[in-house]
mmCIF file of C-alpha atoms and ligand atoms in Angstrom:
data_model
loop_
_atom_site.group_PDB
_atom_site.id
_atom_site.type_symbol
_atom_site.label_atom_id
_atom_site.label_comp_id
_atom_site.label_asym_id
_atom_site.label_seq_id
_atom_site.Cartn_x
_atom_site.Cartn_y
_atom_site.Cartn_z
ATOM 1 C CA MET S 69 2.543 -7.700 14.923
ATOM 2 C CA SER S 70 0.803 -9.670 17.433
ATOM 3 C CA VAL S 71 -0.509 -12.696 19.401
ATOM 4 C CA GLN S 72 -3.564 -12.899 18.306
ATOM 5 C CA TYR S 73 -4.556 -9.578 15.936
ATOM 6 C CA GLN S 74 -3.658 -6.416 17.230
ATOM 7 C CA ALA S 75 -0.292 -4.718 14.552
ATOM 8 C CA VAL S 76 1.195 -2.332 15.761
ATOM 9 C CA GLY S 77 0.687 -0.046 18.848
ATOM 10 C CA TRP S 78 -0.103 2.853 18.837
ATOM 11 C CA ASN S 79 3.580 5.499 18.768
ATOM 12 C CA ARG S 80 4.845 8.357 18.240
ATOM 13 C CA GLN S 81 5.573 8.285 14.718
ATOM 14 C CA LYS S 82 1.956 7.496 14.256
ATOM 15 C CA ARG S 83 1.032 10.555 16.520
ATOM 16 C CA ILE S 84 2.710 11.830 14.257
ATOM 17 C CA TYR S 85 2.459 10.756 10.994
ATOM 18 C CA ASP S 86 -1.359 11.832 11.616
ATOM 19 C CA SER S 87 -1.110 14.888 13.685
ATOM 20 C CA VAL S 88 0.723 15.914 10.115
ATOM 21 C CA LEU S 89 -2.412 14.971 7.965
ATOM 22 C CA ALA S 90 -4.261 16.658 9.635
ATOM 23 C CA GLY S 91 -3.070 19.456 9.812
ATOM 24 C CA GLY S 92 -2.294 19.178 6.679
ATOM 25 C CA ILE S 93 -6.088 18.819 5.436
ATOM 26 C CA LEU S 94 -6.844 21.387 7.560
ATOM 27 C CA THR S 95 -4.590 23.347 5.739
ATOM 28 C CA TYR S 96 -5.373 22.654 2.990
ATOM 29 C CA LEU S 97 -9.278 23.347 3.479
ATOM 30 C CA ALA S 98 -8.916 26.755 5.042
ATOM 31 C CA ILE S 99 -6.734 27.217 1.435
ATOM 32 C CA PHE S 100 -9.453 26.373 -1.011
ATOM 33 C CA VAL S 101 -11.924 27.950 0.275
ATOM 34 C CA GLY S 102 -10.096 30.626 1.135
ATOM 35 C CA LEU S 103 -8.368 31.378 -1.806
ATOM 36 C CA GLY S 104 -12.111 29.901 -3.690
ATOM 37 C CA ALA S 105 -14.340 32.725 -1.800
ATOM 38 C CA MET S 106 -11.717 35.617 -3.387
ATOM 39 C CA LEU S 107 -11.320 33.978 -6.009
ATOM 40 C CA TYR S 108 -15.549 33.350 -6.645
ATOM 41 C CA PRO S 109 -17.135 36.101 -4.780
ATOM 42 C CA ALA S 110 -20.188 34.727 -6.207
ATOM 43 C CA ALA S 111 -19.587 30.946 -4.868
ATOM 44 C CA THR S 112 -21.590 29.650 -1.607
ATOM 45 C CA ALA S 113 -19.501 28.591 1.395
ATOM 46 C CA GLU S 114 -21.689 25.034 0.264
ATOM 47 C CA THR S 115 -20.147 24.370 -2.939
ATOM 48 C CA LEU S 116 -16.913 25.842 -1.615
ATOM 49 C CA LEU S 117 -17.040 22.869 0.794
ATOM 50 C CA ILE S 118 -18.297 20.320 -1.606
ATOM 51 C CA ARG S 119 -15.364 21.143 -4.001
ATOM 52 C CA GLY S 120 -13.075 21.825 -1.020
ATOM 53 C CA PHE S 121 -14.048 18.067 0.034
ATOM 54 C CA GLY S 122 -13.874 16.188 -2.987
ATOM 55 C CA THR S 123 -10.786 17.673 -4.348
ATOM 56 C CA LEU S 124 -8.893 16.497 -1.111
ATOM 57 C CA ALA S 125 -10.209 12.989 -0.640
ATOM 58 C CA LEU S 126 -9.203 12.349 -4.461
ATOM 59 C CA VAL S 127 -5.312 14.422 -3.870
ATOM 60 C CA LEU S 128 -4.933 12.033 -1.297
ATOM 61 C CA LEU S 129 -5.999 8.917 -2.646
ATOM 62 C CA HIS S 130 -2.926 9.869 -5.552
ATOM 63 C CA VAL S 131 -0.645 10.251 -2.786
ATOM 64 C CA ILE S 132 -1.989 7.064 -1.261
ATOM 65 C CA LEU S 133 -1.646 5.088 -4.686
ATOM 66 C CA CYS S 134 1.652 6.889 -4.905
ATOM 67 C CA ILE S 135 2.801 4.984 -2.002
ATOM 68 C CA GLY S 136 3.280 1.534 -3.187
ATOM 69 C CA PRO S 137 5.794 2.224 -6.172
ATOM 70 C CA LEU S 138 7.830 5.077 -4.208
ATOM 71 C CA CYS S 139 8.980 2.740 -1.736
ATOM 72 C CA ARG S 140 9.627 0.013 -4.181
ATOM 73 C CA LEU S 141 11.549 2.377 -6.060
ATOM 74 C CA ASP S 142 13.465 4.589 -2.934
ATOM 75 C CA ARG S 143 13.581 3.019 0.747
ATOM 76 C CA ARG S 144 13.160 6.434 2.286
ATOM 77 C CA PHE S 145 9.787 6.433 1.459
ATOM 78 C CA LEU S 146 9.307 4.228 3.198
ATOM 79 C CA PRO S 147 8.399 6.225 7.034
ATOM 80 C CA LEU S 148 5.253 7.340 4.637
ATOM 81 C CA LEU S 149 3.809 3.498 4.324
ATOM 82 C CA TYR S 150 3.960 2.433 7.604
ATOM 83 C CA ASN S 151 0.899 4.485 8.879
ATOM 84 C CA ARG S 152 -1.105 4.534 5.371
ATOM 85 C CA ARG S 153 -4.120 2.488 6.285
ATOM 86 C CA HIS S 154 -4.999 5.601 8.450
ATOM 87 C CA LEU S 155 -4.374 8.150 5.241
ATOM 88 C CA GLY S 156 -6.218 6.141 3.901
ATOM 89 C CA VAL S 157 -9.053 5.943 6.151
ATOM 90 C CA ALA S 158 -8.525 10.454 6.685
ATOM 91 C CA MET S 159 -9.854 9.487 2.693
ATOM 92 C CA PHE S 160 -12.493 8.339 2.972
ATOM 93 C CA LEU S 161 -13.760 10.211 5.778
ATOM 94 C CA VAL S 162 -12.841 13.461 3.776
ATOM 95 C CA ALA S 163 -14.602 11.750 0.741
ATOM 96 C CA LEU S 164 -17.356 10.758 3.079
ATOM 97 C CA VAL S 165 -17.857 14.429 3.615
ATOM 98 C CA HIS S 166 -18.485 15.309 0.057
ATOM 99 C CA GLY S 167 -20.677 12.163 -0.617
ATOM 100 C CA VAL S 168 -22.892 13.408 2.384
ATOM 101 C CA PHE S 169 -23.113 17.052 1.319
ATOM 102 C CA SER S 170 -23.468 16.767 -2.506
ATOM 103 C CA ILE S 171 -26.205 14.489 -1.892
ATOM 104 C CA ILE S 172 -27.838 17.679 1.325
ATOM 105 C CA GLN S 173 -27.109 20.648 -0.908
ATOM 106 C CA PHE S 174 -28.316 18.327 -4.605
ATOM 107 C CA HIS S 175 -31.237 15.839 -3.603
ATOM 108 C CA ALA S 176 -32.640 16.923 0.093
ATOM 109 C CA LEU S 177 -35.367 19.342 -1.114
ATOM 110 C CA GLY S 178 -37.128 16.830 -2.950
ATOM 111 C CA ASP S 179 -40.722 14.929 -1.177
ATOM 112 C CA VAL S 180 -38.485 11.808 -2.391
ATOM 113 C CA SER S 181 -35.239 10.026 -0.120
ATOM 114 C CA PRO S 182 -32.502 12.139 -0.619
ATOM 115 C CA LEU S 183 -30.691 9.047 -1.592
ATOM 116 C CA VAL S 184 -33.408 7.535 -4.134
ATOM 117 C CA SER S 185 -33.373 10.766 -5.588
ATOM 118 C CA LEU S 186 -29.696 10.716 -6.176
ATOM 119 C CA PHE S 187 -30.462 7.916 -8.830
ATOM 120 C CA ILE S 188 -33.820 8.643 -10.009
ATOM 121 C CA SER S 189 -33.836 12.047 -10.502
ATOM 122 C CA ASN S 190 -30.755 11.781 -13.574
ATOM 123 C CA THR S 191 -31.153 8.784 -15.901
ATOM 124 C CA ARG S 192 -29.506 10.126 -18.651
ATOM 125 C CA TYR S 193 -26.854 7.275 -19.028
ATOM 126 C CA GLY S 194 -26.742 6.887 -22.647
ATOM 127 C CA SER S 195 -25.457 10.554 -22.506
ATOM 128 C CA LEU S 196 -21.482 11.485 -21.951
ATOM 129 C CA ALA S 197 -22.115 14.757 -21.749
ATOM 130 C CA GLN S 198 -25.318 14.426 -19.490
ATOM 131 C CA PHE S 199 -24.420 11.005 -17.702
ATOM 132 C CA PRO S 200 -25.832 10.759 -13.849
ATOM 133 C CA PHE S 201 -21.399 10.995 -12.413
ATOM 134 C CA GLU S 202 -23.031 11.410 -9.158
ATOM 135 C CA ALA S 203 -23.698 8.142 -8.895
ATOM 136 C CA LEU S 204 -20.297 6.807 -10.446
ATOM 137 C CA GLY S 205 -18.975 9.322 -6.804
ATOM 138 C CA PHE S 206 -21.583 6.506 -4.933
ATOM 139 C CA ALA S 207 -20.060 3.571 -5.999
ATOM 140 C CA ALA S 208 -16.485 4.451 -4.911
ATOM 141 C CA LEU S 209 -17.329 6.016 -2.130
ATOM 142 C CA LEU S 210 -18.962 2.122 -0.938
ATOM 143 C CA ILE S 211 -15.991 0.972 -1.659
ATOM 144 C CA LEU S 212 -13.988 3.207 -0.119
ATOM 145 C CA PHE S 213 -15.877 2.061 2.787
ATOM 146 C CA VAL S 214 -15.183 -1.337 2.561
ATOM 147 C CA MET S 215 -12.055 -0.625 2.853
ATOM 148 C CA ALA S 216 -11.901 1.998 5.124
ATOM 149 C CA ALA S 217 -14.037 -0.847 7.820
ATOM 150 C CA THR S 218 -11.777 -3.592 6.920
ATOM 151 C CA SER S 219 -8.542 -2.074 7.256
ATOM 152 C CA HIS S 220 -7.929 -3.210 10.689
ATOM 153 C CA ASP S 221 -5.446 -5.572 11.797
ATOM 154 C CA PHE S 222 -8.148 -8.051 12.609
ATOM 155 C CA TRP S 223 -10.536 -8.367 9.988
ATOM 156 C CA LEU S 224 -6.172 -8.711 8.118
ATOM 157 C CA HIS S 225 -6.342 -11.275 10.887
ATOM 158 C CA ASN S 226 -9.054 -12.953 10.073
ATOM 159 C CA LEU S 227 -10.223 -12.860 5.974
ATOM 160 C CA SER S 228 -6.891 -14.109 5.411
ATOM 161 C CA ALA S 229 -4.016 -11.519 3.864
ATOM 162 C CA PRO S 230 -5.237 -12.929 0.441
ATOM 163 C CA ALA S 231 -8.715 -12.472 0.253
ATOM 164 C CA TRP S 232 -7.673 -8.566 2.445
ATOM 165 C CA LYS S 233 -5.258 -7.439 0.029
ATOM 166 C CA ARG S 234 -7.554 -8.543 -3.348
ATOM 167 C CA ILE S 235 -10.281 -6.017 -1.366
ATOM 168 C CA HIS S 236 -7.821 -3.710 -0.496
ATOM 169 C CA MET S 237 -7.009 -3.673 -4.127
ATOM 170 C CA MET S 238 -10.531 -2.107 -5.769
ATOM 171 C CA VAL S 239 -8.768 0.857 -4.958
ATOM 172 C CA TYR S 240 -8.235 0.983 -8.285
ATOM 173 C CA LEU S 241 -11.409 0.201 -9.792
ATOM 174 C CA ALA S 242 -12.132 3.353 -7.128
ATOM 175 C CA TYR S 243 -10.103 5.035 -9.090
ATOM 176 C CA ALA S 244 -11.584 4.899 -12.078
ATOM 177 C CA LEU S 245 -14.875 5.669 -10.887
ATOM 178 C CA LEU S 246 -14.106 8.401 -9.967
ATOM 179 C CA LEU S 247 -12.163 9.554 -12.516
ATOM 180 C CA ALA S 248 -15.887 8.806 -14.484
ATOM 181 C CA HIS S 249 -16.833 10.913 -11.446
ATOM 182 C CA VAL S 250 -15.048 13.705 -11.730
ATOM 183 C CA VAL S 251 -14.103 14.292 -15.251
ATOM 184 C CA LEU S 252 -17.997 13.629 -16.111
ATOM 185 C CA GLY S 253 -19.183 16.280 -13.816
ATOM 186 C CA ALA S 254 -16.522 18.962 -15.165
ATOM 187 C CA LEU S 255 -18.195 17.719 -18.881
ATOM 188 C CA GLN S 256 -21.512 19.209 -16.962
ATOM 189 C CA SER S 257 -19.634 22.515 -15.905
ATOM 190 C CA ASP S 258 -17.797 25.077 -18.076
ATOM 191 C CA ARG S 259 -15.296 25.761 -15.042
ATOM 192 C CA ASP S 260 -13.445 22.776 -14.321
ATOM 193 C CA VAL S 261 -10.060 23.423 -16.846
ATOM 194 C CA LEU S 262 -8.091 23.397 -13.875
ATOM 195 C CA LEU S 263 -9.241 20.543 -12.650
ATOM 196 C CA ALA S 264 -9.181 18.926 -15.470
ATOM 197 C CA GLY S 265 -5.184 19.601 -15.707
ATOM 198 C CA LEU S 266 -4.602 18.702 -12.561
ATOM 199 C CA LEU S 267 -6.505 15.260 -13.539
ATOM 200 C CA GLY S 268 -4.212 14.617 -15.601
ATOM 201 C CA ILE S 269 -0.477 15.067 -13.951
ATOM 202 C CA GLY S 270 -2.320 13.055 -10.960
ATOM 203 C CA ILE S 271 -2.857 10.506 -13.581
ATOM 204 C CA ILE S 272 0.793 10.660 -15.505
ATOM 205 C CA LEU S 273 2.294 10.855 -12.307
ATOM 206 C CA LEU S 274 0.442 7.396 -11.172
ATOM 207 C CA THR S 275 0.767 5.306 -14.298
ATOM 208 C CA ALA S 276 4.546 6.239 -14.478
ATOM 209 C CA LEU S 277 5.669 5.504 -11.105
ATOM 210 C CA HIS S 278 3.649 2.172 -11.655
ATOM 211 C CA LEU S 279 5.298 1.322 -14.510
ATOM 212 C CA LEU S 280 9.240 2.257 -13.170
ATOM 213 C CA ALA S 281 8.904 0.491 -9.664
ATOM 214 C CA GLY S 282 7.305 -2.589 -12.236
ATOM 215 C CA THR S 283 9.741 -2.331 -14.713
ATOM 216 C CA LYS S 284 12.661 -2.379 -11.444
ATOM 217 C CA GLU S 285 10.162 -5.373 -9.968
ATOM 218 C CA SER S 286 10.167 -6.930 -13.087
ATOM 219 C CA ARG S 287 14.236 -7.213 -13.578
ATOM 220 C CA ILE S 288 14.462 -9.205 -9.968
ATOM 221 C CA ASP S 289 12.049 -11.144 -11.450
ATOM 222 C CA ARG S 290 13.596 -12.638 -14.342
ATOM 223 C CA GLU S 291 17.609 -12.503 -13.043
ATOM 224 C CA VAL S 292 16.066 -16.301 -11.632
ATOM 225 C CA ALA S 293 18.363 -18.317 -11.173
ATOM 226 C CA ARG S 294 20.576 -19.505 -14.206
ATOM 227 C CA ALA S 295 23.613 -21.595 -12.682
ATOM 228 C CA GLU S 296 21.888 -25.051 -11.307
ATOM 229 C CA LEU S 297 24.311 -27.245 -8.952
ATOM 230 C CA ASP S 298 22.184 -30.010 -7.451
ATOM 231 C CA GLY S 299 18.489 -29.090 -7.871
ATOM 232 C CA PHE S 300 20.583 -25.738 -5.764
ATOM 233 C CA VAL S 301 20.569 -21.775 -7.843
ATOM 234 C CA ASP S 302 22.751 -19.302 -8.297
ATOM 235 C CA VAL S 303 21.974 -16.604 -6.361
ATOM 236 C CA CYS S 304 24.980 -14.669 -5.736
ATOM 237 C CA ALA S 305 28.657 -13.609 -4.915
ATOM 238 C CA VAL S 306 28.356 -13.552 -1.203
ATOM 239 C CA ASP S 307 30.036 -10.171 -0.485
ATOM 240 C CA LYS S 308 26.692 -8.956 -2.843
ATOM 241 C CA ILE S 309 25.041 -9.087 0.344
ATOM 242 C CA PRO S 310 25.580 -6.213 2.702
ATOM 243 C CA GLU S 311 25.563 -7.242 5.996
ATOM 244 C CA LYS S 312 22.755 -7.538 7.924
ATOM 245 C CA ARG S 313 20.425 -7.478 4.536
ATOM 246 C CA ALA S 314 19.271 -9.249 1.662
ATOM 247 C CA LYS S 315 19.919 -9.868 -1.276
ATOM 248 C CA VAL S 316 15.778 -11.331 -2.835
ATOM 249 C CA VAL S 317 15.514 -13.385 -5.373
ATOM 250 C CA SER S 318 12.603 -14.778 -7.273
ATOM 251 C CA LEU S 319 12.505 -18.735 -7.713
ATOM 252 C CA GLY S 320 9.582 -18.194 -10.480
ATOM 253 C CA SER S 321 6.245 -17.306 -8.403
ATOM 254 C CA GLU S 322 8.399 -16.690 -5.393
ATOM 255 C CA ARG S 323 10.958 -14.571 -3.636
ATOM 256 C CA VAL S 324 13.198 -15.315 -1.208
ATOM 257 C CA ALA S 325 14.684 -13.264 0.998
ATOM 258 C CA VAL S 326 18.982 -14.407 1.731
ATOM 259 C CA PHE S 327 20.022 -12.407 4.403
ATOM 260 C CA ARG S 328 23.315 -12.340 5.584
ATOM 261 C CA TYR S 329 24.671 -11.342 9.202
ATOM 262 C CA ASP S 330 27.281 -11.951 11.937
ATOM 263 C CA GLY S 331 29.006 -14.427 8.833
ATOM 264 C CA LYS S 332 26.425 -16.928 8.103
ATOM 265 C CA ILE S 333 23.661 -16.495 5.080
ATOM 266 C CA SER S 334 19.829 -18.234 5.614
ATOM 267 C CA ALA S 335 17.097 -17.253 3.599
ATOM 268 C CA ILE S 336 13.047 -17.008 3.800
ATOM 269 C CA SER S 337 11.027 -15.594 2.210
ATOM 270 C CA ASN S 338 9.764 -12.583 1.080
ATOM 271 C CA VAL S 339 6.444 -12.482 1.815
ATOM 272 C CA CYS S 340 6.175 -10.868 5.350
ATOM 273 C CA ARG S 341 2.802 -12.233 7.122
ATOM 274 C CA HIS S 342 1.499 -9.080 8.123
ATOM 275 C CA GLN S 343 0.490 -7.521 4.753
ATOM 276 C CA ASN S 344 3.398 -9.150 1.900
ATOM 277 C CA GLY S 345 5.195 -6.614 2.853
ATOM 278 C CA PRO S 346 8.721 -7.380 1.269
ATOM 279 C CA LEU S 347 11.179 -8.675 4.596
ATOM 280 C CA GLY S 348 14.250 -8.374 1.838
ATOM 281 C CA GLU S 349 14.109 -4.872 2.307
ATOM 282 C CA GLY S 350 14.058 -4.413 5.490
ATOM 283 C CA ARG S 351 17.683 -5.239 7.576
ATOM 284 C CA ILE S 352 18.610 -7.854 11.247
ATOM 285 C CA ILE S 353 18.892 -6.226 13.672
ATOM 286 C CA ASP S 354 18.578 -7.842 17.745
ATOM 287 C CA GLY S 355 19.312 -11.256 15.755
ATOM 288 C CA CYS S 356 15.900 -11.019 13.674
ATOM 289 C CA VAL S 357 14.885 -9.450 10.050
ATOM 290 C CA ILE S 358 12.777 -6.692 11.088
ATOM 291 C CA CYS S 359 9.855 -5.998 8.215
ATOM 292 C CA PRO S 360 10.266 -2.673 6.299
ATOM 293 C CA TRP S 361 6.545 -1.306 6.879
ATOM 294 C CA HIS S 362 5.541 -2.561 9.700
ATOM 295 C CA GLY S 363 7.953 -3.439 11.963
ATOM 296 C CA TYR S 364 7.067 -7.321 12.211
ATOM 297 C CA GLN S 365 10.182 -9.718 13.346
ATOM 298 C CA TYR S 366 10.973 -12.536 12.130
ATOM 299 C CA SER S 367 14.142 -15.127 12.680
ATOM 300 C CA PRO S 368 16.377 -15.710 9.416
ATOM 301 C CA ASP S 369 17.048 -19.521 10.637
ATOM 302 C CA THR S 370 14.107 -20.090 11.626
ATOM 303 C CA GLY S 371 11.377 -17.498 9.996
ATOM 304 C CA ALA S 372 9.363 -17.564 12.970
ATOM 305 C CA SER S 373 8.712 -14.483 14.782
ATOM 306 C CA PRO S 374 10.093 -14.269 18.139
ATOM 307 C CA PRO S 375 7.742 -15.587 21.364
ATOM 308 C CA PRO S 376 4.915 -14.264 22.018
ATOM 309 C CA PHE S 377 4.045 -13.888 18.628
ATOM 310 C CA THR S 378 3.995 -16.557 16.119
ATOM 311 C CA ASP S 379 3.975 -15.384 12.657
ATOM 312 C CA LYS S 380 6.320 -17.150 10.875
ATOM 313 C CA VAL S 381 7.171 -17.811 7.419
ATOM 314 C CA PRO S 382 8.880 -20.300 5.094
ATOM 315 C CA THR S 383 12.779 -21.003 4.938
ATOM 316 C CA TYR S 384 15.417 -22.281 2.473
ATOM 317 C CA GLN S 385 18.460 -24.386 2.358
ATOM 318 C CA THR S 386 20.979 -22.076 1.198
ATOM 319 C CA LYS S 387 25.044 -23.001 1.178
ATOM 320 C CA LEU S 388 28.221 -21.500 0.427
ATOM 321 C CA ILE S 389 30.762 -22.296 -3.200
ATOM 322 C CA ASP S 390 33.429 -20.557 -3.943
ATOM 323 C CA GLY S 391 32.483 -17.571 -1.612
ATOM 324 C CA LYS S 392 28.673 -17.699 -4.076
ATOM 325 C CA VAL S 393 25.556 -18.220 -2.554
ATOM 326 C CA LEU S 394 23.172 -20.861 -3.279
ATOM 327 C CA ILE S 395 19.675 -22.137 -2.369
ATOM 328 C CA HIS S 396 17.123 -24.243 -3.190
ATOM 329 C CA PRO S 397 14.094 -23.241 -4.567
ATOM 330 C CA CYS S 398 12.332 -25.972 -2.545
ATOM 331 C CA ALA S 399 10.314 -24.206 1.018
ATOM 332 C CA HIS S 400 10.327 -25.570 4.128
ATOM 333 C CA PRO S 401 6.988 -24.985 6.307
ATOM 334 C CA PRO S 402 7.148 -21.779 7.934
ATOM 335 C CA GLY S 403 9.068 -21.725 11.140
ATOM 336 C CA THR S 404 11.520 -24.611 10.017
ATOM 337 C CA ARG S 405 14.817 -24.192 11.290
ATOM 338 C CA LEU S 406 17.433 -24.140 8.883
ATOM 339 C CA GLU S 407 21.141 -24.536 9.394
ATOM 340 C CA PRO S 408 22.707 -21.428 8.359
ATOM 341 C CA SER S 409 25.537 -21.358 5.827
ATOM 342 C CA LEU S 410 28.831 -20.142 7.392
ATOM 343 C CA ILE S 411 30.907 -17.863 5.595
ATOM 344 C CA GLU S 412 34.018 -18.262 7.924
ATOM 345 C CA ARG S 413 34.030 -21.716 6.812
ATOM 346 C CA VAL S 414 33.577 -21.307 2.578
ATOM 347 C CA ALA S 415 36.881 -18.638 3.465
ATOM 348 C CA ALA S 416 38.979 -21.961 4.823
ATOM 349 C CA GLY S 417 37.503 -24.317 1.317
ATOM 350 C CA GLU S 418 35.179 -25.877 2.308
ATOM 351 C CA THR S 419 31.743 -25.729 1.126
ATOM 352 C CA LYS S 420 28.060 -26.175 3.593
HETATM 353 C C1 LIG U 146 -21.776 9.670 -2.367
HETATM 354 C C2 LIG U 146 -20.950 9.735 -3.646
HETATM 355 C C3 LIG U 146 -20.788 11.109 -4.074
HETATM 356 C C4 LIG U 146 -21.208 12.151 -4.275
HETATM 357 C C5 LIG U 146 -22.865 12.688 -4.645
HETATM 358 C C6 LIG U 146 -20.739 13.354 -5.151
HETATM 359 C C7 LIG U 146 -21.643 14.281 -5.888
HETATM 360 C C8 LIG U 146 -20.469 15.358 -6.124
HETATM 361 C C9 LIG U 146 -21.417 16.288 -7.023
HETATM 362 C C10 LIG U 146 -22.746 16.576 -6.776
HETATM 363 C C11 LIG U 146 -20.248 17.581 -8.375
HETATM 364 C C12 LIG U 146 -19.757 18.569 -8.423
HETATM 365 C C13 LIG U 146 -19.749 19.837 -7.431
HETATM 366 C C14 LIG U 146 -19.848 21.214 -8.440
HETATM 367 O O1 LIG U 146 -19.724 21.078 -9.275
HETATM 368 O O2 LIG U 146 -19.970 21.801 -7.581
HETATM 369 C C15 LIG U 146 -18.864 16.142 -6.767
HETATM 370 C C16 LIG U 146 -18.119 16.719 -7.670
HETATM 371 C C17 LIG U 146 -16.052 15.988 -7.914
HETATM 372 N N1 LIG U 146 -16.527 14.864 -6.339
HETATM 373 FE FE1 LIG U 146 -18.068 13.606 -5.795
HETATM 374 N N2 LIG U 146 -19.371 12.863 -5.265
HETATM 375 C C18 LIG U 146 -19.785 12.093 -4.666
HETATM 376 C C19 LIG U 146 -18.135 11.051 -4.024
HETATM 377 C C20 LIG U 146 -17.023 11.176 -4.282
HETATM 378 C C21 LIG U 146 -15.873 10.691 -3.833
HETATM 379 C C22 LIG U 146 -15.333 9.377 -2.941
HETATM 380 C C23 LIG U 146 -14.501 11.590 -4.157
HETATM 381 C C24 LIG U 146 -13.170 10.800 -4.596
HETATM 382 C C25 LIG U 146 -12.631 10.582 -3.383
HETATM 383 C C26 LIG U 146 -15.230 12.465 -5.072
HETATM 384 C C27 LIG U 146 -14.483 13.234 -5.623
HETATM 385 C C28 LIG U 146 -14.629 14.835 -5.676
HETATM 386 C C29 LIG U 146 -14.431 16.111 -6.863
HETATM 387 C C30 LIG U 146 -12.827 15.406 -6.989
HETATM 388 C C31 LIG U 146 -15.260 16.808 -7.834
HETATM 389 C C32 LIG U 146 -14.676 17.540 -7.990
HETATM 390 C C33 LIG U 146 -14.473 18.826 -7.356
HETATM 391 C C34 LIG U 146 -14.976 20.397 -8.333
HETATM 392 O O3 LIG U 146 -15.370 20.999 -9.078
HETATM 393 O O4 LIG U 146 -13.996 20.935 -7.773
HETATM 394 N N3 LIG U 146 -17.041 12.471 -5.197
HETATM 395 N N4 LIG U 146 -19.112 15.401 -6.689
HETATM 396 S S1 LIG U 147 5.053 -5.519 8.902
HETATM 397 FE FE1 LIG U 147 2.932 -5.136 8.356
HETATM 398 S S2 LIG U 147 3.654 -6.318 5.724
HETATM 399 FE FE2 LIG U 147 5.403 -7.001 6.989
#
């Protein structure tokens, strides 16, 4: 988190993540090229490298797209999400090597510029079997470039979180373009049954994970506020909220994280100011809600980050009646301090 935009500092966890990532990339390439050379002795080193980098980029993209739903389904995957942007930039660089090698290999020997050749050497857009699939890879690469280039918190801060999010949702468009790139490319060769099979498994896995995570999310949305009292809505019994944790409730389009801590109840927006991380999935440590994604901190009663940080989220008025937690659906401006509801006083028969 930051006063300006510098979000999360370099730390041991990041170094481990990046070392594992670099080791994984090198191991994959070594195995791919080594096995490829053994199984297809006629294949040139250039071909093996182009295919090795291309398939690796696609594998990494699948991993990246799986991380979001996996974290929604099971908190144990959160460490993967912590550094997902490094994974994204690494995937772009791997894809870039594949694209550049392909252009050099297939378009550099003519008398027109390789980039021009990429678009004019095959213009059979009307043919499925002969479709110029490389243009699709190029379009996907452009999207991946924009995402990698704007991945730093500087851009998140300057573009605003919603605009940044919209740009990064284009990853699904890139994914669709890449599926077409690979499928239409494979249609032009007859050796890609294994690739097609693996791609099918990848698509099924991704779809299943997104559907499962979506179902879980919509369950939360359906649990909207049943009993209403003085405009307050029923959240749950106070015992249902574990100490230093939250219960997330959906109030129409807003999600609110209702925290229980030190005999008190407070409610803040569930949406982290950094990258919309789910604050209600974080816990309270040293008096602050810690965002599970990258560790931004917020005080549960004010919704404000501790000084010198300036990030703030909206707060919600809470109330306890007969062991039940209620909140008022109107959000207070970000950083507004609201008196927490005291659990002990409820036990004595009072309400607040
Ligand atoms: C300028 C952009 C790109 C160009 C010119 C390009 C070109 C090519 C070419 C010529 C092939 C066929 C290679 C062969 O059969 O030997 C290919 C296959 C492939 N490409 Fe791309 N590509 C680009 C972008 C991408 C990107 C961004 C990705 C993934 C993130 C990607 C993933 C793949 C995969 C998985 C294959 C199949 C590899 C195989 O046949 O084993 N490509 N690409
Ligand atoms: S700290 Fe990054 S989303 Fe919350």
